[in-house]
Tab-separated table of C-alpha atoms in Angstrom:
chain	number	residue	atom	x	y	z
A	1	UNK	CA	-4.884	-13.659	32.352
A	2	UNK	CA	-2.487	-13.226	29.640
A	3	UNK	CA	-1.655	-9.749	30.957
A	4	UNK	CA	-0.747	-10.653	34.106
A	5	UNK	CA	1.728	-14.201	32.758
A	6	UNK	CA	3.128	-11.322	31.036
A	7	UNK	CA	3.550	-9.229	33.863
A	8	UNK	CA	4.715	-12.003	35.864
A	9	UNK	CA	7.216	-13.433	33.235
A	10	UNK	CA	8.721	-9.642	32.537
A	11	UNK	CA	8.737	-8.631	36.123
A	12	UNK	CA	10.981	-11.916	36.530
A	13	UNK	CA	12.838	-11.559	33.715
A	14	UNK	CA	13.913	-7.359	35.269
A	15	UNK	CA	15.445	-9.154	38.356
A	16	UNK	CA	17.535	-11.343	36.557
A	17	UNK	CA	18.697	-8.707	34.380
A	18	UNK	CA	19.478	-6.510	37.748
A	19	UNK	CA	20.962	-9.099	39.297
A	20	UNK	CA	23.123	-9.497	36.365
A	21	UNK	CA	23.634	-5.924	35.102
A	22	UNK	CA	23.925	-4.397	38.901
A	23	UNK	CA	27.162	-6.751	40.131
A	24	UNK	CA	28.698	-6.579	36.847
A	25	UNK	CA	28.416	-2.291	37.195
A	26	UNK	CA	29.835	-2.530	40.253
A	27	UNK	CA	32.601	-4.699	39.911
A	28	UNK	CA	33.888	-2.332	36.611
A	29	UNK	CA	33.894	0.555	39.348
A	30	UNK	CA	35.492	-1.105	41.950
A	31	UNK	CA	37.990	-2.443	39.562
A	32	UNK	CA	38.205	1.273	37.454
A	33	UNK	CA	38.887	2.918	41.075
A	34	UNK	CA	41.526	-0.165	41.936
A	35	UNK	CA	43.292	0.629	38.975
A	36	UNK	CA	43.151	4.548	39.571
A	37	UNK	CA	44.267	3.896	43.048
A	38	UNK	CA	47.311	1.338	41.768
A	39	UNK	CA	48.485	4.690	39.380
A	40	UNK	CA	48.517	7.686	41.516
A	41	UNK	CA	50.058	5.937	44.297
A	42	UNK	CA	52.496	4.484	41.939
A	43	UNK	CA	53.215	8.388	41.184
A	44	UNK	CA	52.825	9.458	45.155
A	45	UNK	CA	55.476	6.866	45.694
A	46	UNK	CA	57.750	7.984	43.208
A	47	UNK	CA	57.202	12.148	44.541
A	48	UNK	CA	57.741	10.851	48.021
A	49	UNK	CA	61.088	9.295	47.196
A	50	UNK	CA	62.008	12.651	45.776
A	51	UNK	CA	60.866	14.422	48.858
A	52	UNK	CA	62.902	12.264	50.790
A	53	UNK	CA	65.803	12.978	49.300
A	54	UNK	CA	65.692	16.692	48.639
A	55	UNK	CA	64.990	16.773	52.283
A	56	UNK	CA	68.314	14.939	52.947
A	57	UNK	CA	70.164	17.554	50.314
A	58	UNK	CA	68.468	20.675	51.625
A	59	UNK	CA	67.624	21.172	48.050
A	60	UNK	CA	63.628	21.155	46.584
A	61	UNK	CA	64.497	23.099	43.121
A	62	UNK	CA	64.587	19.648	41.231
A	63	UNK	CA	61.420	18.053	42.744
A	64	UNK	CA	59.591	21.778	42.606
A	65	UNK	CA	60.008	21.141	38.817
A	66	UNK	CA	59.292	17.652	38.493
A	67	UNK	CA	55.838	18.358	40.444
A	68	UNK	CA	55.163	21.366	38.456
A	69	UNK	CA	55.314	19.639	35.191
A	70	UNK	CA	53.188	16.415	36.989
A	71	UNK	CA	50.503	19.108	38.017
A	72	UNK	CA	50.618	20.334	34.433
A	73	UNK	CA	50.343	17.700	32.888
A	74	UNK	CA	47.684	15.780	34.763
A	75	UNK	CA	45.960	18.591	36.133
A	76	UNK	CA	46.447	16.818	39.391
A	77	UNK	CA	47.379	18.902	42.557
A	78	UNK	CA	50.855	18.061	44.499
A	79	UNK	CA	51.616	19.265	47.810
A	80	UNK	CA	54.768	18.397	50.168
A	81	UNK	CA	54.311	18.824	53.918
A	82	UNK	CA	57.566	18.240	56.412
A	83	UNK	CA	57.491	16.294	59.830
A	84	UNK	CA	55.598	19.206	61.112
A	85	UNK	CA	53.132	19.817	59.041
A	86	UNK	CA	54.410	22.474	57.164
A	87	UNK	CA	54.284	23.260	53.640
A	88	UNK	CA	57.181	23.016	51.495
A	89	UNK	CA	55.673	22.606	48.229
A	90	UNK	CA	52.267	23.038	46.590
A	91	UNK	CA	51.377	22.504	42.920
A	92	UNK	CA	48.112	22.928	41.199
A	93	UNK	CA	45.092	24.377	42.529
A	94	UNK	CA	44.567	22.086	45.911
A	95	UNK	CA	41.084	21.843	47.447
A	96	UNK	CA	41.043	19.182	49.302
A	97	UNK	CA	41.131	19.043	53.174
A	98	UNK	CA	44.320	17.259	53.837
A	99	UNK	CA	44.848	17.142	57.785
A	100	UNK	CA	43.460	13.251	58.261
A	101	UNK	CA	45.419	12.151	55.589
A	102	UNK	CA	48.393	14.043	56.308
A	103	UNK	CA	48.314	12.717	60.364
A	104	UNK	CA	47.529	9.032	58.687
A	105	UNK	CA	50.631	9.290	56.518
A	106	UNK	CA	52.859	10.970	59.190
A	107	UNK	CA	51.642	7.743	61.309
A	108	UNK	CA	53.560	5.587	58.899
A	109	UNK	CA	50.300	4.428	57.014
A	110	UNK	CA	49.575	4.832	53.081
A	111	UNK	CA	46.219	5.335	51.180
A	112	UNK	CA	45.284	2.196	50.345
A	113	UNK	CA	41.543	2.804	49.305
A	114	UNK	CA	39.437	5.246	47.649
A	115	UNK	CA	35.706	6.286	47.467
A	116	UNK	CA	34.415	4.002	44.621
A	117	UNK	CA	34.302	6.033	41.059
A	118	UNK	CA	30.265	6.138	39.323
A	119	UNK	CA	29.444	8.768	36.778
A	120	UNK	CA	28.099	10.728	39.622
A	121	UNK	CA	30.924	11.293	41.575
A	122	UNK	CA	33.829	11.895	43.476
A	123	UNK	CA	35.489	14.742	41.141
A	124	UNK	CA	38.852	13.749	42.655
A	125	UNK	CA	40.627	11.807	44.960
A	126	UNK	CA	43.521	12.463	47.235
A	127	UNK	CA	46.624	10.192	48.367
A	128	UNK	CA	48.861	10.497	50.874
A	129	UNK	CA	52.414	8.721	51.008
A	130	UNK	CA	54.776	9.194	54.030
A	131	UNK	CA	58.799	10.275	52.438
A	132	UNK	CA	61.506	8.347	54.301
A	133	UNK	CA	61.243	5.053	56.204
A	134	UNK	CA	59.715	4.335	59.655
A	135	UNK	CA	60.713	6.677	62.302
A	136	UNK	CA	63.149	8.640	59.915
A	137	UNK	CA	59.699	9.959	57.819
A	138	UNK	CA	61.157	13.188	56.897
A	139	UNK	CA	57.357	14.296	55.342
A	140	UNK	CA	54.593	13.564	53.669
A	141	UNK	CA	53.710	13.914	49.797
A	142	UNK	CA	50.090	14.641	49.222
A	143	UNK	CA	48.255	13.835	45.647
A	144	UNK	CA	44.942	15.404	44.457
A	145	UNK	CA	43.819	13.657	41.467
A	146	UNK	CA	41.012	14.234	39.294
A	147	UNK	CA	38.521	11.394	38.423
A	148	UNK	CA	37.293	12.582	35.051
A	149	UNK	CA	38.857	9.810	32.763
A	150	UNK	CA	37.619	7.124	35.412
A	151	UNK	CA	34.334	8.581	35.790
A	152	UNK	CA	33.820	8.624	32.185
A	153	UNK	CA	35.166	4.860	31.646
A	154	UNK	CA	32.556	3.929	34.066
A	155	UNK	CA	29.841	5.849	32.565
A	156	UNK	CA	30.225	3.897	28.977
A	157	UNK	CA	30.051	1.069	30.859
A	158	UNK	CA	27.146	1.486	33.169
A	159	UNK	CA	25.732	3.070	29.937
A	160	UNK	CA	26.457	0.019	27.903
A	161	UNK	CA	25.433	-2.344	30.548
A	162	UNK	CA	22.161	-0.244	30.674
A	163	UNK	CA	21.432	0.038	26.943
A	164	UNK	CA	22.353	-3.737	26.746
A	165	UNK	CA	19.565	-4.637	29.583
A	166	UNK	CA	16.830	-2.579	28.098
A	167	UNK	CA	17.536	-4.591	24.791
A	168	UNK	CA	17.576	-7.684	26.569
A	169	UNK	CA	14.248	-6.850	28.290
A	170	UNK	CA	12.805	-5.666	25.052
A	171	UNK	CA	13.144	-9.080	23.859
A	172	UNK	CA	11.997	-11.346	26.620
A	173	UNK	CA	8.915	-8.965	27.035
A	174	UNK	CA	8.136	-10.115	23.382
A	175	UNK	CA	9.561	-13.455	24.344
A	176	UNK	CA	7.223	-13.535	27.268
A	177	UNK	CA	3.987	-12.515	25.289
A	178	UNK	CA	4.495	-15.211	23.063
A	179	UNK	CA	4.929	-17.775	25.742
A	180	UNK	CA	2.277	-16.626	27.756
A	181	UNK	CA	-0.131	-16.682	24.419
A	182	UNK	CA	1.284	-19.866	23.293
A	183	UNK	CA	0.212	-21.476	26.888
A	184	UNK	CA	-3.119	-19.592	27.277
A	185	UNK	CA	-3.749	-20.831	23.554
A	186	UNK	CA	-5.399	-23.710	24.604
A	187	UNK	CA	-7.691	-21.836	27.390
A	188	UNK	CA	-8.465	-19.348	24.835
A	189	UNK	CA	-9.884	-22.129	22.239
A	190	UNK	CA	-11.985	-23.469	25.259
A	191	UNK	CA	-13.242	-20.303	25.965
A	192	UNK	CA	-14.195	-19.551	22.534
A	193	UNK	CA	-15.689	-22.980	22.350
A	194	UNK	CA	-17.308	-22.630	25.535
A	195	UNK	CA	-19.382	-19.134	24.620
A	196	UNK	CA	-20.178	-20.930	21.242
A	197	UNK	CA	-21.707	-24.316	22.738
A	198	UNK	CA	-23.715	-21.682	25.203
A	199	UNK	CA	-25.008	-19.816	22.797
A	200	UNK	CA	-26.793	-22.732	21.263
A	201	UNK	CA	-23.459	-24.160	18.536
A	202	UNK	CA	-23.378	-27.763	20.388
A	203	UNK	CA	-21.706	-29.020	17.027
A	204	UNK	CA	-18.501	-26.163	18.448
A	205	UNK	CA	-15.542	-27.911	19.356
A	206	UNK	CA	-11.794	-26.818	20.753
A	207	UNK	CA	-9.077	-27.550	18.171
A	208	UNK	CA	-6.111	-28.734	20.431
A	209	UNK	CA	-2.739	-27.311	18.349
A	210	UNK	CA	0.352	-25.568	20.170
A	211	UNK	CA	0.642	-25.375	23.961
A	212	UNK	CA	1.369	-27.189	26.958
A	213	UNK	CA	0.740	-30.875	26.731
A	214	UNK	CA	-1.599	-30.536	29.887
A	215	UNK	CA	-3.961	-27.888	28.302
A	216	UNK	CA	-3.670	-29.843	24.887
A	217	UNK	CA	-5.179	-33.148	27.238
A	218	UNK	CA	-7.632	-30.958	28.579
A	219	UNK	CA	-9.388	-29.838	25.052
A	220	UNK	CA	-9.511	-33.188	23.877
A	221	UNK	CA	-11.095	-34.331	27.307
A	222	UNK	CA	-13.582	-31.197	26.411
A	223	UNK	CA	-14.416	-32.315	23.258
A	224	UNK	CA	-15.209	-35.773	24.657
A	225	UNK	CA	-17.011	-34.636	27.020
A	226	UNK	CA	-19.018	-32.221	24.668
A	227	UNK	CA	-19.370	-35.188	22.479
A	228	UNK	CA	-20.899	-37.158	24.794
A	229	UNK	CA	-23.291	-34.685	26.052
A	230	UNK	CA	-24.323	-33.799	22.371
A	231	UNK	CA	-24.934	-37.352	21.815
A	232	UNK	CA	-26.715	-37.854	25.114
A	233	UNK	CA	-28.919	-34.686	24.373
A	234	UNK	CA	-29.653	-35.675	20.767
A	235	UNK	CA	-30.788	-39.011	21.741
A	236	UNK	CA	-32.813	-37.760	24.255
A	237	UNK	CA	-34.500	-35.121	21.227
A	238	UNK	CA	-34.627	-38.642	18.916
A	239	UNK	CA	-36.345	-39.837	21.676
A	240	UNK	CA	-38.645	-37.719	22.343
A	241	UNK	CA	-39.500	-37.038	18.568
A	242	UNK	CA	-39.851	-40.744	18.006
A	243	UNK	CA	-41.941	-41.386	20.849
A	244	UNK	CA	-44.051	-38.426	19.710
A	245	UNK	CA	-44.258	-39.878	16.454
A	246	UNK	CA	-44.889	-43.449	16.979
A	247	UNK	CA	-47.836	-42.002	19.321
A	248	UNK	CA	-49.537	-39.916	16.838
A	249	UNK	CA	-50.737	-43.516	14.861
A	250	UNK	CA	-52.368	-44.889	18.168
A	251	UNK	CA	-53.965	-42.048	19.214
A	252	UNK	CA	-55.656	-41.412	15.987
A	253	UNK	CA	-57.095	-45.184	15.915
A	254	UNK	CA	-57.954	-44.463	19.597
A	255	UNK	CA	-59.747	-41.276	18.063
A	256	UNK	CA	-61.807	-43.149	15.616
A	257	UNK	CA	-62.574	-46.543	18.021
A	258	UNK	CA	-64.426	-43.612	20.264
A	259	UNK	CA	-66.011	-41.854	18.251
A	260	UNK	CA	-67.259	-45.268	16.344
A	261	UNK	CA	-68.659	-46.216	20.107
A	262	UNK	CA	-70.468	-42.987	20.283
A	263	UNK	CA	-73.876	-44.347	18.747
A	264	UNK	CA	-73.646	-47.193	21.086
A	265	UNK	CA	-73.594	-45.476	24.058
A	266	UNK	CA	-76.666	-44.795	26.681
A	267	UNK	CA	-77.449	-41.483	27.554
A	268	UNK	CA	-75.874	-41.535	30.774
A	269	UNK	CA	-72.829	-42.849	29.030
A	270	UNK	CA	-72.758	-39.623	26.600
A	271	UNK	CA	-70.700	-37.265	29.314
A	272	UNK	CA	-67.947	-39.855	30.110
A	273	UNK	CA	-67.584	-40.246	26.300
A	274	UNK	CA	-66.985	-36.372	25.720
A	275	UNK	CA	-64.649	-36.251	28.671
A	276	UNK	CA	-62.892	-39.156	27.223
A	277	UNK	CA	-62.618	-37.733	24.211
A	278	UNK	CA	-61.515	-33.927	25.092
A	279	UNK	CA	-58.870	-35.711	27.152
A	280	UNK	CA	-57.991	-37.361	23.952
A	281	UNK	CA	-57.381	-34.377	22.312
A	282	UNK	CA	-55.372	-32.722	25.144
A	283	UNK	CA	-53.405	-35.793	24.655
A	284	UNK	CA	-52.933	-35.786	21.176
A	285	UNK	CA	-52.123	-32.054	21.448
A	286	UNK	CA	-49.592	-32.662	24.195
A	287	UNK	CA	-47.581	-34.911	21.687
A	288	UNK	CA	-47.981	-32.142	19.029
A	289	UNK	CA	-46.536	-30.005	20.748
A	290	UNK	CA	-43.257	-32.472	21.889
A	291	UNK	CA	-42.991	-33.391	18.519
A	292	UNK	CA	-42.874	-29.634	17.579
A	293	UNK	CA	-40.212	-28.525	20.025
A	294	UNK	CA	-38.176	-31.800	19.391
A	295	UNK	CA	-37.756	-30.526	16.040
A	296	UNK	CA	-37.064	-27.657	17.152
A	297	UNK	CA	-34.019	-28.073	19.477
A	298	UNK	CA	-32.796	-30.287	16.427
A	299	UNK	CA	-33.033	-27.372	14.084
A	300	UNK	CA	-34.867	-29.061	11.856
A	301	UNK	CA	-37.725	-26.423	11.021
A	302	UNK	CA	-34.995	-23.060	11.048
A	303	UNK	CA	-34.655	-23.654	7.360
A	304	UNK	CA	-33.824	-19.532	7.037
A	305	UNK	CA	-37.328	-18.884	5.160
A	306	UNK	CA	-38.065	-15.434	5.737
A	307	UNK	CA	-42.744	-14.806	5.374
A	308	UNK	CA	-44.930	-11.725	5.299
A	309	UNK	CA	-46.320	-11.218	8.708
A	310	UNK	CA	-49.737	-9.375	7.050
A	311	UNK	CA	-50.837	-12.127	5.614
A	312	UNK	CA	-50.021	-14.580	7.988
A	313	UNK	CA	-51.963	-12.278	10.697
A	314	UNK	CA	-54.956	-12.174	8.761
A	315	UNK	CA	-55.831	-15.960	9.277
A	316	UNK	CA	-56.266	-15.146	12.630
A	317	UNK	CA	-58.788	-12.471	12.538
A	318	UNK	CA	-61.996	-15.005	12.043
A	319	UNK	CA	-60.957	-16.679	14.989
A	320	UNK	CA	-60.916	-13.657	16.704
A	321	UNK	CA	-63.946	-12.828	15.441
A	322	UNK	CA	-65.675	-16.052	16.841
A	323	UNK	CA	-63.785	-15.604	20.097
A	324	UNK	CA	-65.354	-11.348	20.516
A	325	UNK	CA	-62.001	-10.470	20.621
A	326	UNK	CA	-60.896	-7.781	18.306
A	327	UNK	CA	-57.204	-8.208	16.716
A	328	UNK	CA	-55.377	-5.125	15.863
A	329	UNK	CA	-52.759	-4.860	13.699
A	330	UNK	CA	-49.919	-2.308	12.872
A	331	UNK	CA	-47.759	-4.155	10.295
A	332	UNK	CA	-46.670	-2.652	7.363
A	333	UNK	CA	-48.615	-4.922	4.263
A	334	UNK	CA	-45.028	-5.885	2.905
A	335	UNK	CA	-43.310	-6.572	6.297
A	336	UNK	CA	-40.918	-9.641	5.901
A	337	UNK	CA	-39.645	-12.119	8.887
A	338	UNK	CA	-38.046	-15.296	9.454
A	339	UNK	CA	-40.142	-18.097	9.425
A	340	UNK	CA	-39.068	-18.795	13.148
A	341	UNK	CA	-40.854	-15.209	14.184
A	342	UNK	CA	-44.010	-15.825	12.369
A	343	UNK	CA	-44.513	-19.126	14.495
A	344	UNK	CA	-43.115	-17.520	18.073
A	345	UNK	CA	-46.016	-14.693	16.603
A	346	UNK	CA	-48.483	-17.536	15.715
A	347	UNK	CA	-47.927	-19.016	19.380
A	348	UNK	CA	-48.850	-15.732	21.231
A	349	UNK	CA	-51.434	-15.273	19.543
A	350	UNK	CA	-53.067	-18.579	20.346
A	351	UNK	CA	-52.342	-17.860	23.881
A	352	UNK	CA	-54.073	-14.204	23.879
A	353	UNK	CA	-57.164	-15.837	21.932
A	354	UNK	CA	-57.634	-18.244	25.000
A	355	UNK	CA	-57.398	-16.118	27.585
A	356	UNK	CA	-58.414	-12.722	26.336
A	357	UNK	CA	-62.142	-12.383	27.565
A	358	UNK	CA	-64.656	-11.140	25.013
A	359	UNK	CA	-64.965	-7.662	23.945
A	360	UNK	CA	-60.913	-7.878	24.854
A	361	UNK	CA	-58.363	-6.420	22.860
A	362	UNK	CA	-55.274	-8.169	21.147
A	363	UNK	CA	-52.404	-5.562	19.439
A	364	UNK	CA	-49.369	-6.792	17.238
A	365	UNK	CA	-46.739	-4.084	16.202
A	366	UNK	CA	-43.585	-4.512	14.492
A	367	UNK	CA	-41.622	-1.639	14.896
A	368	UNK	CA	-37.784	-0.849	14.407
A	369	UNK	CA	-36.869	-4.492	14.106
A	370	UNK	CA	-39.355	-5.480	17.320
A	371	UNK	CA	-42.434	-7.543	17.264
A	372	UNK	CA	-44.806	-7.465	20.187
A	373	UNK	CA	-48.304	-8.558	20.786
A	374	UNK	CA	-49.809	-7.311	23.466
A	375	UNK	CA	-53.383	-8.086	25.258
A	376	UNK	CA	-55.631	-6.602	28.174
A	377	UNK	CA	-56.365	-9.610	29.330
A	378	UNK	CA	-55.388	-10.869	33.275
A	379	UNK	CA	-51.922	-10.850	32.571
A	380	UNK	CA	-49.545	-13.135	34.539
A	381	UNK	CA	-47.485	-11.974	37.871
A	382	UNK	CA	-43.855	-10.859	37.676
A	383	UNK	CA	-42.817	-14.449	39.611
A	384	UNK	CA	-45.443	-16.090	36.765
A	385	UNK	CA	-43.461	-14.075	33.825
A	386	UNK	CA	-39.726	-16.009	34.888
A	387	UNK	CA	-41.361	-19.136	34.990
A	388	UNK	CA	-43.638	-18.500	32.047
A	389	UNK	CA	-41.626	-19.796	29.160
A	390	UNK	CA	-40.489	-22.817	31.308
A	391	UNK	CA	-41.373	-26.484	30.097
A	392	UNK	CA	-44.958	-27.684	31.107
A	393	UNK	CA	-45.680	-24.765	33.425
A	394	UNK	CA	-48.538	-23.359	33.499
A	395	UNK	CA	-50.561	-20.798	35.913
A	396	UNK	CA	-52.619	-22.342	38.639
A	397	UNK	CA	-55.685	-19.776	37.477
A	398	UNK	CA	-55.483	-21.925	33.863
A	399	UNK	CA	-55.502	-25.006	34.944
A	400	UNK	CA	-58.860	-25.453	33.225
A	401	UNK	CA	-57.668	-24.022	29.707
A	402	UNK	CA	-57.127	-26.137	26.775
A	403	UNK	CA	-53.143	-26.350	26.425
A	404	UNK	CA	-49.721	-28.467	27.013
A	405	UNK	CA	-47.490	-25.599	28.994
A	406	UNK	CA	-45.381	-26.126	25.814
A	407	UNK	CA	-46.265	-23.389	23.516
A	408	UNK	CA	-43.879	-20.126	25.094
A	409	UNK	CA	-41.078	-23.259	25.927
A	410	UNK	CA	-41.362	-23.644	22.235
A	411	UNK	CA	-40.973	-19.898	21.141
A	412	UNK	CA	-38.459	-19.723	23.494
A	413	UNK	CA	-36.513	-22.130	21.394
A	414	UNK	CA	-37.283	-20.568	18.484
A	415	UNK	CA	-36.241	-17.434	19.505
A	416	UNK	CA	-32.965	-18.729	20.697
A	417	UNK	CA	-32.154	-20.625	17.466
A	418	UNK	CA	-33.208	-17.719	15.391
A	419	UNK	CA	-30.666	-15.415	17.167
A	420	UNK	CA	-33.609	-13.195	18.432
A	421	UNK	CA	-34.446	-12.126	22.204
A	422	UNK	CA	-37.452	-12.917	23.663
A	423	UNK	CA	-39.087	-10.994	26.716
A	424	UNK	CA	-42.566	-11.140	28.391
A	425	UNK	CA	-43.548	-8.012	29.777
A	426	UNK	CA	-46.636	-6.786	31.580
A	427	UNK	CA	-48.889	-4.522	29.692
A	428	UNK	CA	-50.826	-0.615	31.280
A	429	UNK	CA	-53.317	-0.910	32.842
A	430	UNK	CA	-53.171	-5.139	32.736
A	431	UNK	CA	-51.936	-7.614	30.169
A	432	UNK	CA	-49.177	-9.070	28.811
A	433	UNK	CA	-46.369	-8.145	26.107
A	434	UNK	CA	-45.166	-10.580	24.180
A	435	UNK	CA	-41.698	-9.180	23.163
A	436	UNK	CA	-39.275	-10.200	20.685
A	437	UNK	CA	-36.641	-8.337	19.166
A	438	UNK	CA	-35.477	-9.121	15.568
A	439	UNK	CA	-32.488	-8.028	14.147
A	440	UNK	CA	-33.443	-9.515	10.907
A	441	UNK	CA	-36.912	-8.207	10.716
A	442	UNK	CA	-36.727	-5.871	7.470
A	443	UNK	CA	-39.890	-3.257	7.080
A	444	UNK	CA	-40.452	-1.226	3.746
C-alpha cells in the first residue's frame, strides 16, 4: 500500500509539474519567435523603404551594398523582386521557396507570423514586406533569416525548465514517501500488532505516535478493544482455573465419603458403587486436565526449563510393560528439550498406551530438531486428525476409553506457546504420528 500512495502522490505531483513546466515552455517560444518576428521585419521594413526608393531613382548600387553587408553580417539571405516578379537583387545563399510570400506581399499584406521556434526546428524563417504604398507597390523585399540564436535561447530554457522539474520531482517523490509512510505509520503498527496478538503475544499493543489523527483514534480504539478482550479471555482462564481448583477439595471428600460407604454396602449395591466411583475419577480427571490447560493458556508452566527426554521416557516403559505394549526408543541418552516438549511427549504417550492393543508397538524419535511418536495402533481418519486436537473431542470408536478430550487440546497449547509446530499424521501400514517440530531441541 505504501507503494502505490507513492505512486499515486508522484504520478500527481508529474502533472502539476507539466502543467506548470509545459505552458511556461511554450509561452518563452512564442514570445522568443514574437521577438524574432518584431526584428527582422523591423529590418525588412527598413530594406523595403530602400527598394522603394532606388526603384524611384533607377539606381540599386546603394541598397546592393547595404544588403550585402546585412547578408554578411547576419548570415541572413536578402532578395528584391519588382512588380513582376522579377529579381533585382539577391544576397546570401537563398533557399527558401518564396512565390506565396512574394504574391502575399505583392497583395499589399506583410508577414505578420512565424512557425513557432523549439530546439528542434525551423532553421530559418522568411519575411516578406511589400516596397511602396498601396497600389504604387513598386516590389517586394524578401528576408531569409536564420533561427540559430532563437533556437538556442529556447533550448536553455526548455533545458532549464526541464532540469528544474526533474529536481522538483526528485523532491516531492521523497516528499511523497515520507507522507505516505508517515500516514501508513499507524496501519503499519496495527499490523505489526495484529501478527503479534495472533501469534499468541495478547500482552502486544499499537503505540499511536505520528500520523493522521483518524488512524491515531483507530490504534487507541485497538488497544481498547485488545484490552478488553485480554481481560475478557483472562477472566474466563481465572475462571476456569478457579473453578477447577475450588473443585479439586470436594471431589476428594466425595472420594473418601464413597469409599468409607463401601463396607456398608450389599452385594447388589457393590456395582453401582464402582460405577460411581470410576465416574468419580473421570470427573476428577476432567478438572485435572482444565486446571492443566488453564495454566497453560496463562503461561504459567512455560517457565523455559529445558529436561532430558531419556530419562523422562524411561518412566514409561513399566507401564508399557503392564499394558504388552513394547516402547521403543531412539533418543540420544543426553538429548535436551524444553520442558513444554517433554509434557506434549508425555501426553502422546498416554494416548498410544490406551489405545495401542497388546503385543502393539509404540516408537519415539527425535531427529534433526523433530520429535515424533508414532504407534500401529487403529489410527484416527484424516477428517478425525483436523478435529483431533480440538477441545473435548473425542472419536466416537473411544467413547468407552478412560479420558477428558483435553489431552492433544493441551499439547496443542503447549506447542503453540513453546514456539513449536505440532502435526498429527497417519502412520504405514496404520497408526498415528505424533509430530512436533522443535527448533530448540539440541542433540549431542
Amino acid at each position: 500500500m505504501n507503494s502505490r500512495l507513492v505512486v499515486t502522490f508522484t504520478t500527481l505531483i508529474v502533472f502539476l509539474i507539466a502543467a506548470l513546466a509545459v505552458p511556461l515552455g511554450l509561452a518563452y517560444a512564442s514570445h522568443r519567435t514574437n521577438r524574432l518576428l518584431l526584428d527582422r521585419r523591423a529590418d525588412a521594413t527598413r530594406f523595403a523603404e530602400l527598394a522603394d526608393q532606388a526603384a524611384r531613382d533607377g539606381d540599386y548600387a546603394g541598397l546592393t551594398a547595404e544588403i550585402t553587408r546585412y547578408a554578411d553580417l547576419y548570415g541572413a539571405a536578402v532578395r528584391v523582386r519588382d512588380r513582376d516578379g522579377s529579381i533585382h537583387i539577391t544576397a546570401g545563399r537563398f533557399e527558401a521557396d518564396d512565390r506565396e510570400a512574394t504574391r502575399l506581399a505583392l497583395s499589399g499584406r506583410t508577414t505578420d507570423d512565424l512557425p513557432t521556434m523549439t530546439p528542434f526546428g525551423p532553421p530559418s524563417v522568411l519575411l516578406a514586406e511589400p516596397a511602396g504604398r498601396d497600389a504604387q507597390l513598386s516590389g517586394v523585399v524578401l528576408l531569409q533569416a536564420p533561427t540559430d540564436r532563437a533556437r538556442l535561447e529556447v533550448s536553455l530554457v526548455w533545458g532549464a525548465l526541464a532540469a528544474g522539474a526533474l529536481i522538483a520531482l526528485a523532491y516531492a517523490a521523497l516528499a511523497a514517501r515520507r507522507l505516505a509512510r508517515w500516514i501508513l505509520r499507524p496501519v503499519t503498527e496495527l499490523d505489526r500488532t495484529t501478527q503479534a496478538i495472533a501469534q499468541g503475544r495478547l500482552d502486544a499493543r499499537a503505540h499511536p505516535g505520528a500520523g493522521p489523527s483518524e488512524l491515531r483514534r483507530l490504534e487507541e480504539r485497538f488497544n481498547a478493544m485488545a484490552d478488553a478482550v485480554a481481560g475478557a479471555m483472562e477472566r474466563q482462564r481465572a475462571f476456569v482455573a478457579d473453578a477447577s481448583h475450588e473443585l479439586r477439595t470436594p471431589l476428594t471428600v466425595l472420594g473418601l465419603r464413597l469409599e468409607n460407604l463401601e463396607p456398608h454396602l450389599r452385594g447388589e449395591g457393590a456395582a453401582e458403587h464402582a460405577e460411581a466411583m470410576a465416574e468419580l475419577d473421570r470427573l476428577a480427571l476432567l478438572v485435572e486436565d482444565l486446571l492443566s490447560l488453564a495454566r497453560v493458556e496463562a503461561g504459567a508452566e512455560l517457565d523455559g526449563k529445558v529436561v532430558e527426554l531419556g530419562p523422562r521416557l524411561k518412566a514409561w516403559e513399566e507401564v508399557y510393560a503392564a499394558k504388552g505394549v513394547r516402547l521403543v526408543t531412539d533418543i540420544a541418552e543426553m538429548s535436551v528439550v524444553p520442558e513444554a516438549a517433554a509434557r506434549i511427549a508425555d501426553i502422546a504417550l498416554d494416548n498410544a498406551q490406551k489405545f495401542v492393543p497388546k503385543g502393539g508397538t509404540v516408537t519415539v524419535t527425535l531427529t534433526d530438531g523433530v520429535l515424533r511418536v508414532a504407534d500401529d495402533g487403529p489410527g484416527l481418519s484424516e477428517e478425525e486428525r483436523a478435529e483431533a486436537l480440538g477441545r473435548f473431542w473425542r472419536s466416537g470408536a473411544h467413547a468407552n476409553v478412560p479420558g477428558s478430550g483435553l489431552g492433544l487440546a493441551i499439547a496443542a497449547e503447549l506447542a503453540k506457546a513453546c514456539g513449536a509446530t505440532l502435526a498429527l499424521l497417519p502412520a504405514a501400514p496404520h497408526g498415528l504420528v505424533v509430530e512436533l517440530s522443535l527448533p530448540g531441541a539440541t542433540q549431542p
